[in-house]
Short mmCIF file of C-alpha atoms in Angstrom, two decimals:
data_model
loop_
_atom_site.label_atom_id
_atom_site.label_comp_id
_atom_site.label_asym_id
_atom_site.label_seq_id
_atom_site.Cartn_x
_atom_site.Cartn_y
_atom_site.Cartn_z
CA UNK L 849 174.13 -217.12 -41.87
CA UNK L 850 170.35 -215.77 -41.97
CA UNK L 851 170.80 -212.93 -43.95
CA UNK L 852 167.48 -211.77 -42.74
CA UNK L 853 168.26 -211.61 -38.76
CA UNK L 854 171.29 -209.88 -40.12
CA UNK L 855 169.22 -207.25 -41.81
CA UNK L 856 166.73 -206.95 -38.74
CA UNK L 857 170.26 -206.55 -36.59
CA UNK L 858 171.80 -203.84 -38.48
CA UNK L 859 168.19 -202.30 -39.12
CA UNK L 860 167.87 -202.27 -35.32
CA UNK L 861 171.59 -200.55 -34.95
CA UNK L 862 170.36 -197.89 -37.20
CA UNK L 863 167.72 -197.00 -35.68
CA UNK L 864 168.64 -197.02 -32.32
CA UNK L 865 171.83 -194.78 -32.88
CA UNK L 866 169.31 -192.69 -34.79
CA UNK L 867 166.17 -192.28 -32.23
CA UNK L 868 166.78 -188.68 -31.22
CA UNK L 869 166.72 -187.28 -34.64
CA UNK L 870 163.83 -189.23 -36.31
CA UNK L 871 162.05 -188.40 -33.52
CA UNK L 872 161.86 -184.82 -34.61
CA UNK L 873 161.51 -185.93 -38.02
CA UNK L 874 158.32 -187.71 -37.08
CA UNK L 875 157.28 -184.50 -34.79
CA UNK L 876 157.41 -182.44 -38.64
CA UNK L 877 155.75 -185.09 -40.92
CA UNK L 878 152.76 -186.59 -41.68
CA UNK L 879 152.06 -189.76 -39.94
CA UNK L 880 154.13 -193.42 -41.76
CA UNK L 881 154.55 -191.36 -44.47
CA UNK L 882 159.38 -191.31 -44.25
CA UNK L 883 160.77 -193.41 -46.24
CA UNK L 884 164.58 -193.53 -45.84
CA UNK L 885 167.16 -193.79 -48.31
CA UNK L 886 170.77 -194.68 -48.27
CA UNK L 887 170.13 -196.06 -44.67
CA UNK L 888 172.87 -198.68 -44.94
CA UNK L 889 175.48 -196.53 -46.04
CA UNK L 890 178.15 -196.60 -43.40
CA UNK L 891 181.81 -194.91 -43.79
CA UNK L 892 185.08 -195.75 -41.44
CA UNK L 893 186.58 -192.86 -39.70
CA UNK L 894 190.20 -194.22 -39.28
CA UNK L 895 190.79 -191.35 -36.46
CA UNK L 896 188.59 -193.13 -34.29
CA UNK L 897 188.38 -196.50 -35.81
CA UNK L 898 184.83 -196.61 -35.61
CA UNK L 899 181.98 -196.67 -38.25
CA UNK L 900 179.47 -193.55 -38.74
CA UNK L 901 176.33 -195.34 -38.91
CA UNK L 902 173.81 -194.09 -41.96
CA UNK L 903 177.38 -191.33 -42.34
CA UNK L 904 175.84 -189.87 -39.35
CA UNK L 905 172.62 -188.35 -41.23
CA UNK L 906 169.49 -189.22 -42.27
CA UNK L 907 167.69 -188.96 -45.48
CA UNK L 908 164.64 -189.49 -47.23
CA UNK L 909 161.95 -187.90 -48.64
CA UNK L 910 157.96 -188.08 -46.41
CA UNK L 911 154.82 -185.59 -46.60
CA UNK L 912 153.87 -182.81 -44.92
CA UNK L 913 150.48 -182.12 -44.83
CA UNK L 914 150.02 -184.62 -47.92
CA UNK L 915 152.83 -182.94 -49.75
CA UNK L 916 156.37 -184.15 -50.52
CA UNK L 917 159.50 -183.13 -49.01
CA UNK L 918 162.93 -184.63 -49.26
CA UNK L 919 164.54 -184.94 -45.68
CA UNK L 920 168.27 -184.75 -44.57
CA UNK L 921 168.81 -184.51 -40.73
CA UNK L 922 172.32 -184.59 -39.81
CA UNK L 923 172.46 -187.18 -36.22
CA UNK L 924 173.99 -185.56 -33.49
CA UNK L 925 174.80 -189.06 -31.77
CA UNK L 926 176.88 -190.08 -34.34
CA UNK L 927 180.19 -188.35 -34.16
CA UNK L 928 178.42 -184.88 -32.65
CA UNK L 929 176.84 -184.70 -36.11
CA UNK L 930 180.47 -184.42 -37.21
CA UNK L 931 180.75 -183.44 -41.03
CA UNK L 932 182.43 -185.85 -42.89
CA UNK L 933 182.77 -186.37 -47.12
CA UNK L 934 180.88 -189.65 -46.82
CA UNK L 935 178.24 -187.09 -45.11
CA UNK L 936 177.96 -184.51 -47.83
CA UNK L 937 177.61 -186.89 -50.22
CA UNK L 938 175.07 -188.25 -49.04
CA UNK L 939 173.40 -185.04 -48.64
CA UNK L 940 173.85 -184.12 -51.91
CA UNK L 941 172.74 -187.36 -53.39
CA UNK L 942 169.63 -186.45 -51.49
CA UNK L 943 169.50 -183.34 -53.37
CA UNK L 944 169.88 -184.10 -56.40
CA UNK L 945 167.02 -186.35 -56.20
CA UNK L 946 165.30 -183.02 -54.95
CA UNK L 947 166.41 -181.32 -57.81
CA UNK L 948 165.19 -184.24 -60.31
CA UNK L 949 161.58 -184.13 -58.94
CA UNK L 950 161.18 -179.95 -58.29
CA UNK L 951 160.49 -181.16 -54.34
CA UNK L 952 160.98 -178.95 -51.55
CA UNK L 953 163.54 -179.46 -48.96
CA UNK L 954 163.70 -179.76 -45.16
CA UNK L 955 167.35 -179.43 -43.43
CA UNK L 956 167.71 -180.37 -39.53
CA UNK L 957 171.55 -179.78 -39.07
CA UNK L 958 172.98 -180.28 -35.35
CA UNK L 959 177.02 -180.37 -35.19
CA UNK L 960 179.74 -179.40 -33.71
CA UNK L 961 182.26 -179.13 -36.84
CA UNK L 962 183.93 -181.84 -38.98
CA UNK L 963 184.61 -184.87 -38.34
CA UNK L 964 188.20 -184.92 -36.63
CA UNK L 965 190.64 -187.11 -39.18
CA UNK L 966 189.03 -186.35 -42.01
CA UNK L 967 191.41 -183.63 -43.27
CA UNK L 968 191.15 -181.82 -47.06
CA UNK L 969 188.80 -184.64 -48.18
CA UNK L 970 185.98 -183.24 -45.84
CA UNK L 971 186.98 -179.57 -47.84
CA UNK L 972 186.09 -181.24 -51.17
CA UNK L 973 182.70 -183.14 -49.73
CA UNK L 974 181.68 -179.55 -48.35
CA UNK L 975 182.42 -177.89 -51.47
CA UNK L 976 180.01 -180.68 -53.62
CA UNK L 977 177.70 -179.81 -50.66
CA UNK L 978 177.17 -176.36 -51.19
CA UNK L 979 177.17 -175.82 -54.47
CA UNK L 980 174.52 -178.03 -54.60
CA UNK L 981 172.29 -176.08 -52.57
CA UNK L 982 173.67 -173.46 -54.22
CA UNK L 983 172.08 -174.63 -57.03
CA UNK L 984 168.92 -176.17 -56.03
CA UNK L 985 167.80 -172.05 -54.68
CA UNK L 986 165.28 -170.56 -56.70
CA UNK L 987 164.09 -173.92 -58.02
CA UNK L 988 163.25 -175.66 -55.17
CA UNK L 989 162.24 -174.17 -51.56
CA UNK L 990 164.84 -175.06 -48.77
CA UNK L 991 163.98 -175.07 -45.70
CA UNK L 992 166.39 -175.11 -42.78
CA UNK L 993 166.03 -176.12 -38.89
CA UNK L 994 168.96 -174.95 -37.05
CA UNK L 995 167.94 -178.22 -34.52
CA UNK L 996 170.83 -177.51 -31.88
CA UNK L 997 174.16 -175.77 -32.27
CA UNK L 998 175.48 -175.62 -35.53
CA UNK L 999 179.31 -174.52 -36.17
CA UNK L 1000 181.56 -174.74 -38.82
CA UNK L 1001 181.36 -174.99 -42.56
CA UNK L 1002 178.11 -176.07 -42.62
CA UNK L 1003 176.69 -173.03 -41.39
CA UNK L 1004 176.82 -171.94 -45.10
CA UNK L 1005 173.46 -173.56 -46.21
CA UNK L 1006 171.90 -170.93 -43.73
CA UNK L 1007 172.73 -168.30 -46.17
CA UNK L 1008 171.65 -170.48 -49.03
CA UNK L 1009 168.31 -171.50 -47.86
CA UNK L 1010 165.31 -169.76 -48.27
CA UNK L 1011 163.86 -170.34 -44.90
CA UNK L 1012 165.87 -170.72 -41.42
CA UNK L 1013 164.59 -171.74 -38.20
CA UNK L 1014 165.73 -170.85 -34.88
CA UNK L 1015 164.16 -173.22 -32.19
CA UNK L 1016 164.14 -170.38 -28.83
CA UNK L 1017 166.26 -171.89 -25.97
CA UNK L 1018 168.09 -174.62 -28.65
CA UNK L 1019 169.71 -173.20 -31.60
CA UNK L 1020 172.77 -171.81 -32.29
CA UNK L 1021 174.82 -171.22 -35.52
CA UNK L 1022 178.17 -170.00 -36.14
CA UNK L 1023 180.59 -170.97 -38.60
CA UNK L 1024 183.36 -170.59 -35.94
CA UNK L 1025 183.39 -171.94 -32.35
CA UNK L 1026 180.80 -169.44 -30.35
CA UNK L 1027 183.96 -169.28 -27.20
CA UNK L 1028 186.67 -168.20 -30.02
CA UNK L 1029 184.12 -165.95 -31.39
CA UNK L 1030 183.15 -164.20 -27.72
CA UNK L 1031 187.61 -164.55 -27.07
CA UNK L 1032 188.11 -163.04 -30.37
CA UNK L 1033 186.18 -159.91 -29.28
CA UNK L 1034 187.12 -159.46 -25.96
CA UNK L 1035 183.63 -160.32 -24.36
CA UNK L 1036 182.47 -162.49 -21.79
CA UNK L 1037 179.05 -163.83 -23.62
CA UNK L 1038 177.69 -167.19 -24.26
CA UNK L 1039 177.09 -169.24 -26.88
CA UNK L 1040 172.94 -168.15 -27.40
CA UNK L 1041 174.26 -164.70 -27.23
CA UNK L 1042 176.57 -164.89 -30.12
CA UNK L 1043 174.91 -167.57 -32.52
CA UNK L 1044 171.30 -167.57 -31.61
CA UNK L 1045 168.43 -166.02 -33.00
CA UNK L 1046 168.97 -162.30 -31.22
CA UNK L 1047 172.89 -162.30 -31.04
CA UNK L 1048 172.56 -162.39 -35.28
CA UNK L 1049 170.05 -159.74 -35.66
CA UNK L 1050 172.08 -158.18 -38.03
CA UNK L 1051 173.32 -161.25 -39.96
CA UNK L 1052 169.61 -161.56 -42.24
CA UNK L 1053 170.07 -165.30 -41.23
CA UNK L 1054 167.10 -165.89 -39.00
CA UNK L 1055 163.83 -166.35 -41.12
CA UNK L 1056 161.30 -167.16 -37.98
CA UNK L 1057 162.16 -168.13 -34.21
CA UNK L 1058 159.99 -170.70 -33.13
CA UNK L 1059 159.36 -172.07 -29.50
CA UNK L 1060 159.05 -176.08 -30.88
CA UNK L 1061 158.75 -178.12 -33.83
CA UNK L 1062 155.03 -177.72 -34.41
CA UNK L 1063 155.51 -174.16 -35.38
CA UNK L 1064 158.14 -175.18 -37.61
CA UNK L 1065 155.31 -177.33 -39.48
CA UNK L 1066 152.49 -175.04 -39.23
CA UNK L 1067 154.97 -172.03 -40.96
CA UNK L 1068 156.22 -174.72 -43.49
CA UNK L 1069 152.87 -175.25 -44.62
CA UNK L 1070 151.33 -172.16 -44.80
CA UNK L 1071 154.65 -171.10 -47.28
CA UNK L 1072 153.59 -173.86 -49.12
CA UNK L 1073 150.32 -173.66 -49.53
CA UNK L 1074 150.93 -169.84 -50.93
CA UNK L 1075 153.63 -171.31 -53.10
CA UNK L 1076 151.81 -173.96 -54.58
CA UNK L 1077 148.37 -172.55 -54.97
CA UNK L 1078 148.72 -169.20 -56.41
CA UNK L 1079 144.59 -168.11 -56.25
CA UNK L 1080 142.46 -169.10 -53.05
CA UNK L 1081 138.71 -168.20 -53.21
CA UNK L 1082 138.45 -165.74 -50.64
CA UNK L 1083 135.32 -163.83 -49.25
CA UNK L 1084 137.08 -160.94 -47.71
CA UNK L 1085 136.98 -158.88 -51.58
CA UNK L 1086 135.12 -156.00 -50.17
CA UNK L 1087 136.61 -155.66 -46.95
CA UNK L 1088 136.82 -151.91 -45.95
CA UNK L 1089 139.94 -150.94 -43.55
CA UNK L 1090 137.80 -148.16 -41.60
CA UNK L 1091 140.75 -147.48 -39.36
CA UNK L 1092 143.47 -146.31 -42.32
CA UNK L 1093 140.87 -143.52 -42.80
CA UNK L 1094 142.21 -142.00 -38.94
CA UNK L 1095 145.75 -143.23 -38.89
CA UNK L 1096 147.57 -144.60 -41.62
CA UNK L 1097 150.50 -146.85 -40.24
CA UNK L 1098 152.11 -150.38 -40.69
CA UNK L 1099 149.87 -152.20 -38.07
CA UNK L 1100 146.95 -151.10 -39.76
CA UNK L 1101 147.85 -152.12 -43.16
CA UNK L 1102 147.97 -155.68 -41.92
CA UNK L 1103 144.27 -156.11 -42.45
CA UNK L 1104 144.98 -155.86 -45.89
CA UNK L 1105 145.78 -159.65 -45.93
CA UNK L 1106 143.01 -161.84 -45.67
CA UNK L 1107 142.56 -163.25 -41.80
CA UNK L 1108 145.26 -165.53 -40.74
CA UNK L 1109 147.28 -165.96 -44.18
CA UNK L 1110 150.01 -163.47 -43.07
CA UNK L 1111 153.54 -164.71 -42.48
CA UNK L 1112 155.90 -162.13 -41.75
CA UNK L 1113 159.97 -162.89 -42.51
CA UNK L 1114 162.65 -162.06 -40.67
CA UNK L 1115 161.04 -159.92 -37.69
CA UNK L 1116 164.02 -159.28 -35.53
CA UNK L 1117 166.22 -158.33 -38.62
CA UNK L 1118 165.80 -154.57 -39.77
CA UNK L 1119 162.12 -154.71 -37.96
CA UNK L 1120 161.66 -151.27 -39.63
CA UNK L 1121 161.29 -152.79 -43.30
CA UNK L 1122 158.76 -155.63 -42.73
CA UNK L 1123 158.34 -158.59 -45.06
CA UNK L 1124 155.12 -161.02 -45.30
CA UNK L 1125 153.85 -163.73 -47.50
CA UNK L 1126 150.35 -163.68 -47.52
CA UNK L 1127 147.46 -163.57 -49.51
CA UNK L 1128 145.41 -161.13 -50.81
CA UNK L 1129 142.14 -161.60 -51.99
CA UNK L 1130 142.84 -165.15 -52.09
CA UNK L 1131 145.95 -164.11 -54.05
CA UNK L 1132 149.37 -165.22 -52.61
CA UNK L 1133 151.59 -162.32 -53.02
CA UNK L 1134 154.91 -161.02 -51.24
CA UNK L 1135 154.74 -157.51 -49.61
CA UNK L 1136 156.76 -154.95 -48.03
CA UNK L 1137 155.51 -152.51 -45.53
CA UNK L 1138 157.89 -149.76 -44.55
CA UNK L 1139 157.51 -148.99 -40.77
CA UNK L 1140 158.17 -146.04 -39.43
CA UNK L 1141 156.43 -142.85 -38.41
CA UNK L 1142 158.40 -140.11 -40.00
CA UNK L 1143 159.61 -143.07 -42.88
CA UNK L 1144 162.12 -145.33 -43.23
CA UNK L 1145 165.72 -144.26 -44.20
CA UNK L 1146 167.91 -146.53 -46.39
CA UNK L 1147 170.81 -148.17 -45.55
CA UNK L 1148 172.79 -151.40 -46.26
CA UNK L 1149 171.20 -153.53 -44.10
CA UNK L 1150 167.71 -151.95 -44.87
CA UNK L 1151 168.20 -152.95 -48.57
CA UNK L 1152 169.80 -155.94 -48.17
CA UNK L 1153 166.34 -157.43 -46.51
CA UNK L 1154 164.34 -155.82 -49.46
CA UNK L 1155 166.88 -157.66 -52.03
CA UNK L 1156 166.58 -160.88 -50.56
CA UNK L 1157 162.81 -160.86 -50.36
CA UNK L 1158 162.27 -159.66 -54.07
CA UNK L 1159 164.68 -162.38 -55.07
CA UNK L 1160 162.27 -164.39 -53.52
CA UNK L 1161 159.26 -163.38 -54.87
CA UNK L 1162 161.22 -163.04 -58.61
CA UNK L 1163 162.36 -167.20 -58.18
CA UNK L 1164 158.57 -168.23 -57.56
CA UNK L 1165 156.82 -165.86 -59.53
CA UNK L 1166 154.73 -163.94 -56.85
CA UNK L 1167 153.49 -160.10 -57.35
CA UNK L 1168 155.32 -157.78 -55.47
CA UNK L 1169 153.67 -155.09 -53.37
CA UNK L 1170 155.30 -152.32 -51.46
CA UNK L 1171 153.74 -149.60 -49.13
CA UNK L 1172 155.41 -147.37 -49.09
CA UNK L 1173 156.99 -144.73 -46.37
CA UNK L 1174 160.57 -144.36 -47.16
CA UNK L 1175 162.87 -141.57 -47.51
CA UNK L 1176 166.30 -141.61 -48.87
CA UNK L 1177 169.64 -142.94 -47.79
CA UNK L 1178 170.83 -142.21 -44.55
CA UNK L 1179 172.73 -138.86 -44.48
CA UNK L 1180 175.74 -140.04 -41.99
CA UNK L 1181 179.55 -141.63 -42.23
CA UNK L 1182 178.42 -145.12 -41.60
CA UNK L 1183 176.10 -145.55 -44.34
CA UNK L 1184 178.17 -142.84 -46.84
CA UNK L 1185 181.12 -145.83 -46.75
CA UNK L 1186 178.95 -149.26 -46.94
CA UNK L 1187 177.40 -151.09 -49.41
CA UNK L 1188 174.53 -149.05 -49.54
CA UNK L 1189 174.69 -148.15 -52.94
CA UNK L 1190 175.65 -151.45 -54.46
CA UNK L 1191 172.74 -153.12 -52.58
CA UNK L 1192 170.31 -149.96 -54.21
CA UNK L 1193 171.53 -151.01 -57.39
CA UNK L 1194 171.32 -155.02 -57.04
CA UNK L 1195 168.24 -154.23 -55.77
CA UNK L 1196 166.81 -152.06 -58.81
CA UNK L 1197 167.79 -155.37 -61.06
CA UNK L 1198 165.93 -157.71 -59.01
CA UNK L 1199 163.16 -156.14 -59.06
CA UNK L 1200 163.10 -155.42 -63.30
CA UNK L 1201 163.18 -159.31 -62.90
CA UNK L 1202 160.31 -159.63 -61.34
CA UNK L 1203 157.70 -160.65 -63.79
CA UNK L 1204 154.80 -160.99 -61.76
CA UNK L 1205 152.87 -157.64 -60.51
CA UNK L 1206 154.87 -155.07 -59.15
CA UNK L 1207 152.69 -152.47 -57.52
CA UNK L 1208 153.64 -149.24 -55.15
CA UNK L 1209 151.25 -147.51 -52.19
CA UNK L 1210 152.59 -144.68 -51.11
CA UNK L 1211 150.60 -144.49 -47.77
CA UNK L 1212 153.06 -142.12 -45.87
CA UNK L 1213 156.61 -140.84 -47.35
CA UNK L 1214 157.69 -141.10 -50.57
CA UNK L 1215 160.88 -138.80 -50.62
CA UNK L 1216 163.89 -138.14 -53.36
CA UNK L 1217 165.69 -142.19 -53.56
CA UNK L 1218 162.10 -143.43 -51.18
CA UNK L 1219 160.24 -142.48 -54.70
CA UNK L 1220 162.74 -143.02 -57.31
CA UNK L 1221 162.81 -147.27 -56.32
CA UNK L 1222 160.01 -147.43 -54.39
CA UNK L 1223 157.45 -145.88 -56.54
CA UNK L 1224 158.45 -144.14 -59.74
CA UNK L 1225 156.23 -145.49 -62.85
CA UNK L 1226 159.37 -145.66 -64.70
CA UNK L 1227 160.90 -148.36 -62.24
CA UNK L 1228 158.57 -150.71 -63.35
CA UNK L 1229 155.51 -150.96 -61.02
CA UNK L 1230 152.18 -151.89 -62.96
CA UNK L 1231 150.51 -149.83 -60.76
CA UNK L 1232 151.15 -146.95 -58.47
CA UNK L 1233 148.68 -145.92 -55.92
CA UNK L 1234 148.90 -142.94 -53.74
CA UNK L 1235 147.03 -142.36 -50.60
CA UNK L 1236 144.70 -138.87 -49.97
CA UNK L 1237 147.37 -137.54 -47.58
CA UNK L 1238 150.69 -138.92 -48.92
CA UNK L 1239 153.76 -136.88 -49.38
CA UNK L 1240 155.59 -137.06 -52.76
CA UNK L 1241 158.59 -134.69 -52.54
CA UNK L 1242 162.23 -134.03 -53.40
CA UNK L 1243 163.06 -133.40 -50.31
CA UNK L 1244 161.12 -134.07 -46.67
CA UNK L 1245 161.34 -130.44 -45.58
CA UNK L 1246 162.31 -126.70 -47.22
CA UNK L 1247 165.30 -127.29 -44.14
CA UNK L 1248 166.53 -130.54 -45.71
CA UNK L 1249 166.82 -128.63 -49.06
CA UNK L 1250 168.56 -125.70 -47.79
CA UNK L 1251 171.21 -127.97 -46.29
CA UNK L 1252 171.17 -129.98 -49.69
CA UNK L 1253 171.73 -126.52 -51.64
CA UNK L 1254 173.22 -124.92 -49.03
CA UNK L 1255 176.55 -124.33 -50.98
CA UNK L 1256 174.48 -122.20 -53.79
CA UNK L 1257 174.90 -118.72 -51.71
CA UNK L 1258 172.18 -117.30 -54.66
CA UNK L 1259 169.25 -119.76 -53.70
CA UNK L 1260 166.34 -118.22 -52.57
CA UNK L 1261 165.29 -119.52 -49.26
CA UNK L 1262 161.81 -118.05 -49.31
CA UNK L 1263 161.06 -119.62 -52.67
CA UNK L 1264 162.74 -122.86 -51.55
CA UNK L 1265 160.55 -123.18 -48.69
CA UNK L 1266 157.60 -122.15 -50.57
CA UNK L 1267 158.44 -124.99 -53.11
CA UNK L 1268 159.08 -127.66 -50.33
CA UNK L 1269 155.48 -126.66 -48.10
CA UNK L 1270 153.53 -129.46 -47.41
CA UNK L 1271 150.94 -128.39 -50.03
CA UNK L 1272 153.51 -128.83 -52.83
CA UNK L 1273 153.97 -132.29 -51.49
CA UNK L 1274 150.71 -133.30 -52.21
CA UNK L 1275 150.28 -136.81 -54.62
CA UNK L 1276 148.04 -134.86 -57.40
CA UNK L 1277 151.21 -133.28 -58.62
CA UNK L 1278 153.07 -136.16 -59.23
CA UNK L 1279 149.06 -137.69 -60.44
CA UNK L 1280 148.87 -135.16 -62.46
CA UNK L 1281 152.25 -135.99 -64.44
CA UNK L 1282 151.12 -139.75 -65.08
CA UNK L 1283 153.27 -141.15 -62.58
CA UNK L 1284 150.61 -142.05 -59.95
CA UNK L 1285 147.66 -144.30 -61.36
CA UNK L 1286 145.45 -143.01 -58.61
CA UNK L 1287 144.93 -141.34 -55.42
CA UNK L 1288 142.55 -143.24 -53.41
CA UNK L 1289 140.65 -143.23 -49.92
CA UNK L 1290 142.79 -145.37 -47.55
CA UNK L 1291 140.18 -147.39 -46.44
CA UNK L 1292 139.53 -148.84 -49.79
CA UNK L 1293 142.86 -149.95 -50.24
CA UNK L 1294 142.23 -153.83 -50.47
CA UNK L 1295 139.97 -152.80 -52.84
CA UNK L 1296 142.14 -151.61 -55.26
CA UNK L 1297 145.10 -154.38 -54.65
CA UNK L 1298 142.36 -157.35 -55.46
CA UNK L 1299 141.05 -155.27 -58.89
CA UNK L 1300 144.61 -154.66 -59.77
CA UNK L 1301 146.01 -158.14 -58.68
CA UNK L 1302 143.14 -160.05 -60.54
CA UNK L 1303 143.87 -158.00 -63.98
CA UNK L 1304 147.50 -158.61 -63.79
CA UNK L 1305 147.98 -162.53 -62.18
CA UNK L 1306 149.17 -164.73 -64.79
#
């Protein structure tokens, strides 16, 4: 036998079950640059009496823009990307190779559940599965590309990666079947509508929806280049923001971040509370900018975002900025009996783990809880920053106090709304206390971020 036609005849089988998905994987990489591992490894499935070719996924480690990723791209035309034990562990093999090395990660998943057959074992290779990535978060960035529909089990790793993509038109996750889902709730909906990008707009799952592959790469980059090169020169130190002087609001803060570096997460989730990596000054940082013209009020889901995005910025060392125009927790039923206050208080411990800079700009609100996390000197910020016409209060309004006091029959509503008029609101009371470092002229914001950022980057 000629062991080396053999090899070029299984090599070809390989490949040619697995066109589809290197294809893409070729579409994200640098050019030559994948080499595969575990290629040979092929399982039995004894329900179908056929062989899963490579365990029906792919995995190796290639470049991306000259620096190294590990691969795993579960093949669709191998069992419907079924998920079998063979499967995971190959995965996690992959992984732990990750983990060895401190390399970043790139997921394509496409499948349509487990592999039929494969009962409790497949339980066990999903557990070894996700506690590995379990493990690898806030070590090692994972990035995920939901790269079809995606059901089952294996929906998990969206929750533990950092970074999920949903490619518009293509992907859908659920971890049940989308039709038991839509049965389940007595609606006639498809399968886009209740896994894809916009049908989990409340589910924090969907870091960026793309239209191809290329944006997938170009977003992977630019969160890599921030994450791996902490100072950039940049030549935008002085840069005025002319237009914060008329109107201070969230689209007008983006020129804080230097021209193109800005990356905002999670867009369609809680669009109010908006999260970017970007740099500024040439400084990669992670920033908040609270959206909303009368401020932001808190609620489960609002927090949630914040949480996961100072985790973020606490696992890879970032400084944390936050303008802020927020008021305080949502004064109905719904958010009174939710999470709310659990999330507050998960929050509050994140972000006392932050050790990079932590700095507050109040630029429109900051009101009762809005201050207290947001803003308060004794939460921890390095520096707190006020603008000219901020308002720093108790409470938004002398109205919202009466109601707030309103079972004191002695209260003086004159003096109440004397206390509570928008020229007790002003920032140089709460300056004048120590708690705000300074109140500054919007337009030289930037200014004051790249001084502050520069003394305080370690």
């Amino acid at each position: 036998m000629d062991k080396l036609r053999l090899l070029q005849a299984r090599k070809q089988k390989i490949l040619s079950v697995g066109k589809e998905i290197r294809k893409d994987i070729d579409s994200l990489i640098d050019k030559d640059s994948f080499v595969e591992l575990s290629s040979f490894s092929f399982s039995k499935n004894d329900f179908y009496g056929e062989e899963a070719e490579g365990e029906g996924v792919v995995t190796g480690f290639a470049t991306v823009g000259d620096y190294p990723f590990y691969i795993v791209a579960q093949n669709s035309a191998v069992f419907s990307g079924g998920v079998s034990k063979a499967n995971c562990e190959k995965i996690a093999k992959c992984l732990n190779q990750a983990e060895k090395t401190a390399t970043p990660v790139i997921y394509f998943l496409s499948s349509l559940g487990v592999q039929v057959g494969e009962g409790v074992n497949v339980l066990e290779g999903l557990a070894s599965l996700i506690l590995k990535a379990s493990q690898l978060k806030g070590t090692v960035p994972q990035y995920l590309v939901i790269d079809g529909e995606v059901y089952g089990q294996i929906a998990v790793l969206a929750g533990l990666c950092d970074f999920t993509f949903f490619i518009d038109k293509k992907s859908v996750l659920a971890a049940n079947s989308p039709l038991v889902i839509a049965a389940q709730s007595g609606k006639n909906i498809g399968k886009s509508e209740v896994g894809g990008a916009a049908g989990l707009n409340r589910a924090n799952i969907a870091s960026f929806t793309v239209k191809n592959l290329d944006e997938v790469k170009d977003i992977i980059l630019k969160i890599n280049g921030l994450l791996t090169v902490a100072v950039d020169e940049s030549d935008e130190l002085n840069t005025l923001i002319a237009g914060l002087d008329k109107k201070a609001d969230a689209a007008t803060l983006l020129k804080v971040f230097d021209n193109g570096s800005a990356i905002e997460v999670g867009a369609s989730y809680v669009p109010q509370v908006k999260c970017y990596l970007a740099r500024i000054g040439g400084i990669a940082s992670a920033t908040v900018i609270f959206d909303g013209e009368n401020g932001v009020e808190l609620n489960a889901l609002t927090v949630r975002k914040l949480k996961d995005f100072a985790e973020f910025a606490c696992c890879y060392n970032l400084p944390y900025i936050t303008f802020v125009n927020t008021l305080g927790i949502t004064a109905d039923l719904e958010a009174h009996n939710s999470l709310v206050l659990k999330e507050i208080g998960e929050y509050v411990s994140i972000l006392d783990c932050i050790d990079a800079a932590k700095i507050s700009v109040i630029y429109g609100k900051a009101i009762g809880l809005g201050y207290t996390v947001f803003a308060a000197k004794n939460m921890g910020y390095d520096y707190s920053y006020a603008f000219a016409n901020a308002k720093i209060a108790l409470f938004d309004e002398a109205k919202g106090a009466e109601i707030e006091f309103s079972a004191d029959k002695n209260i003086d509503k004159e003096k109440l709304a004397e206390r509570y008029a928008e020229e007790n609101s002003d920032p140089i009371n709460a300056a004048k206390g120590g708690y705000i470092d300074n109140i500054i002229q919007p337009s030289f914001v930037k200014q004051y971020l790249v001084a502050s950022l520069q003394m305080l980057i370690k």
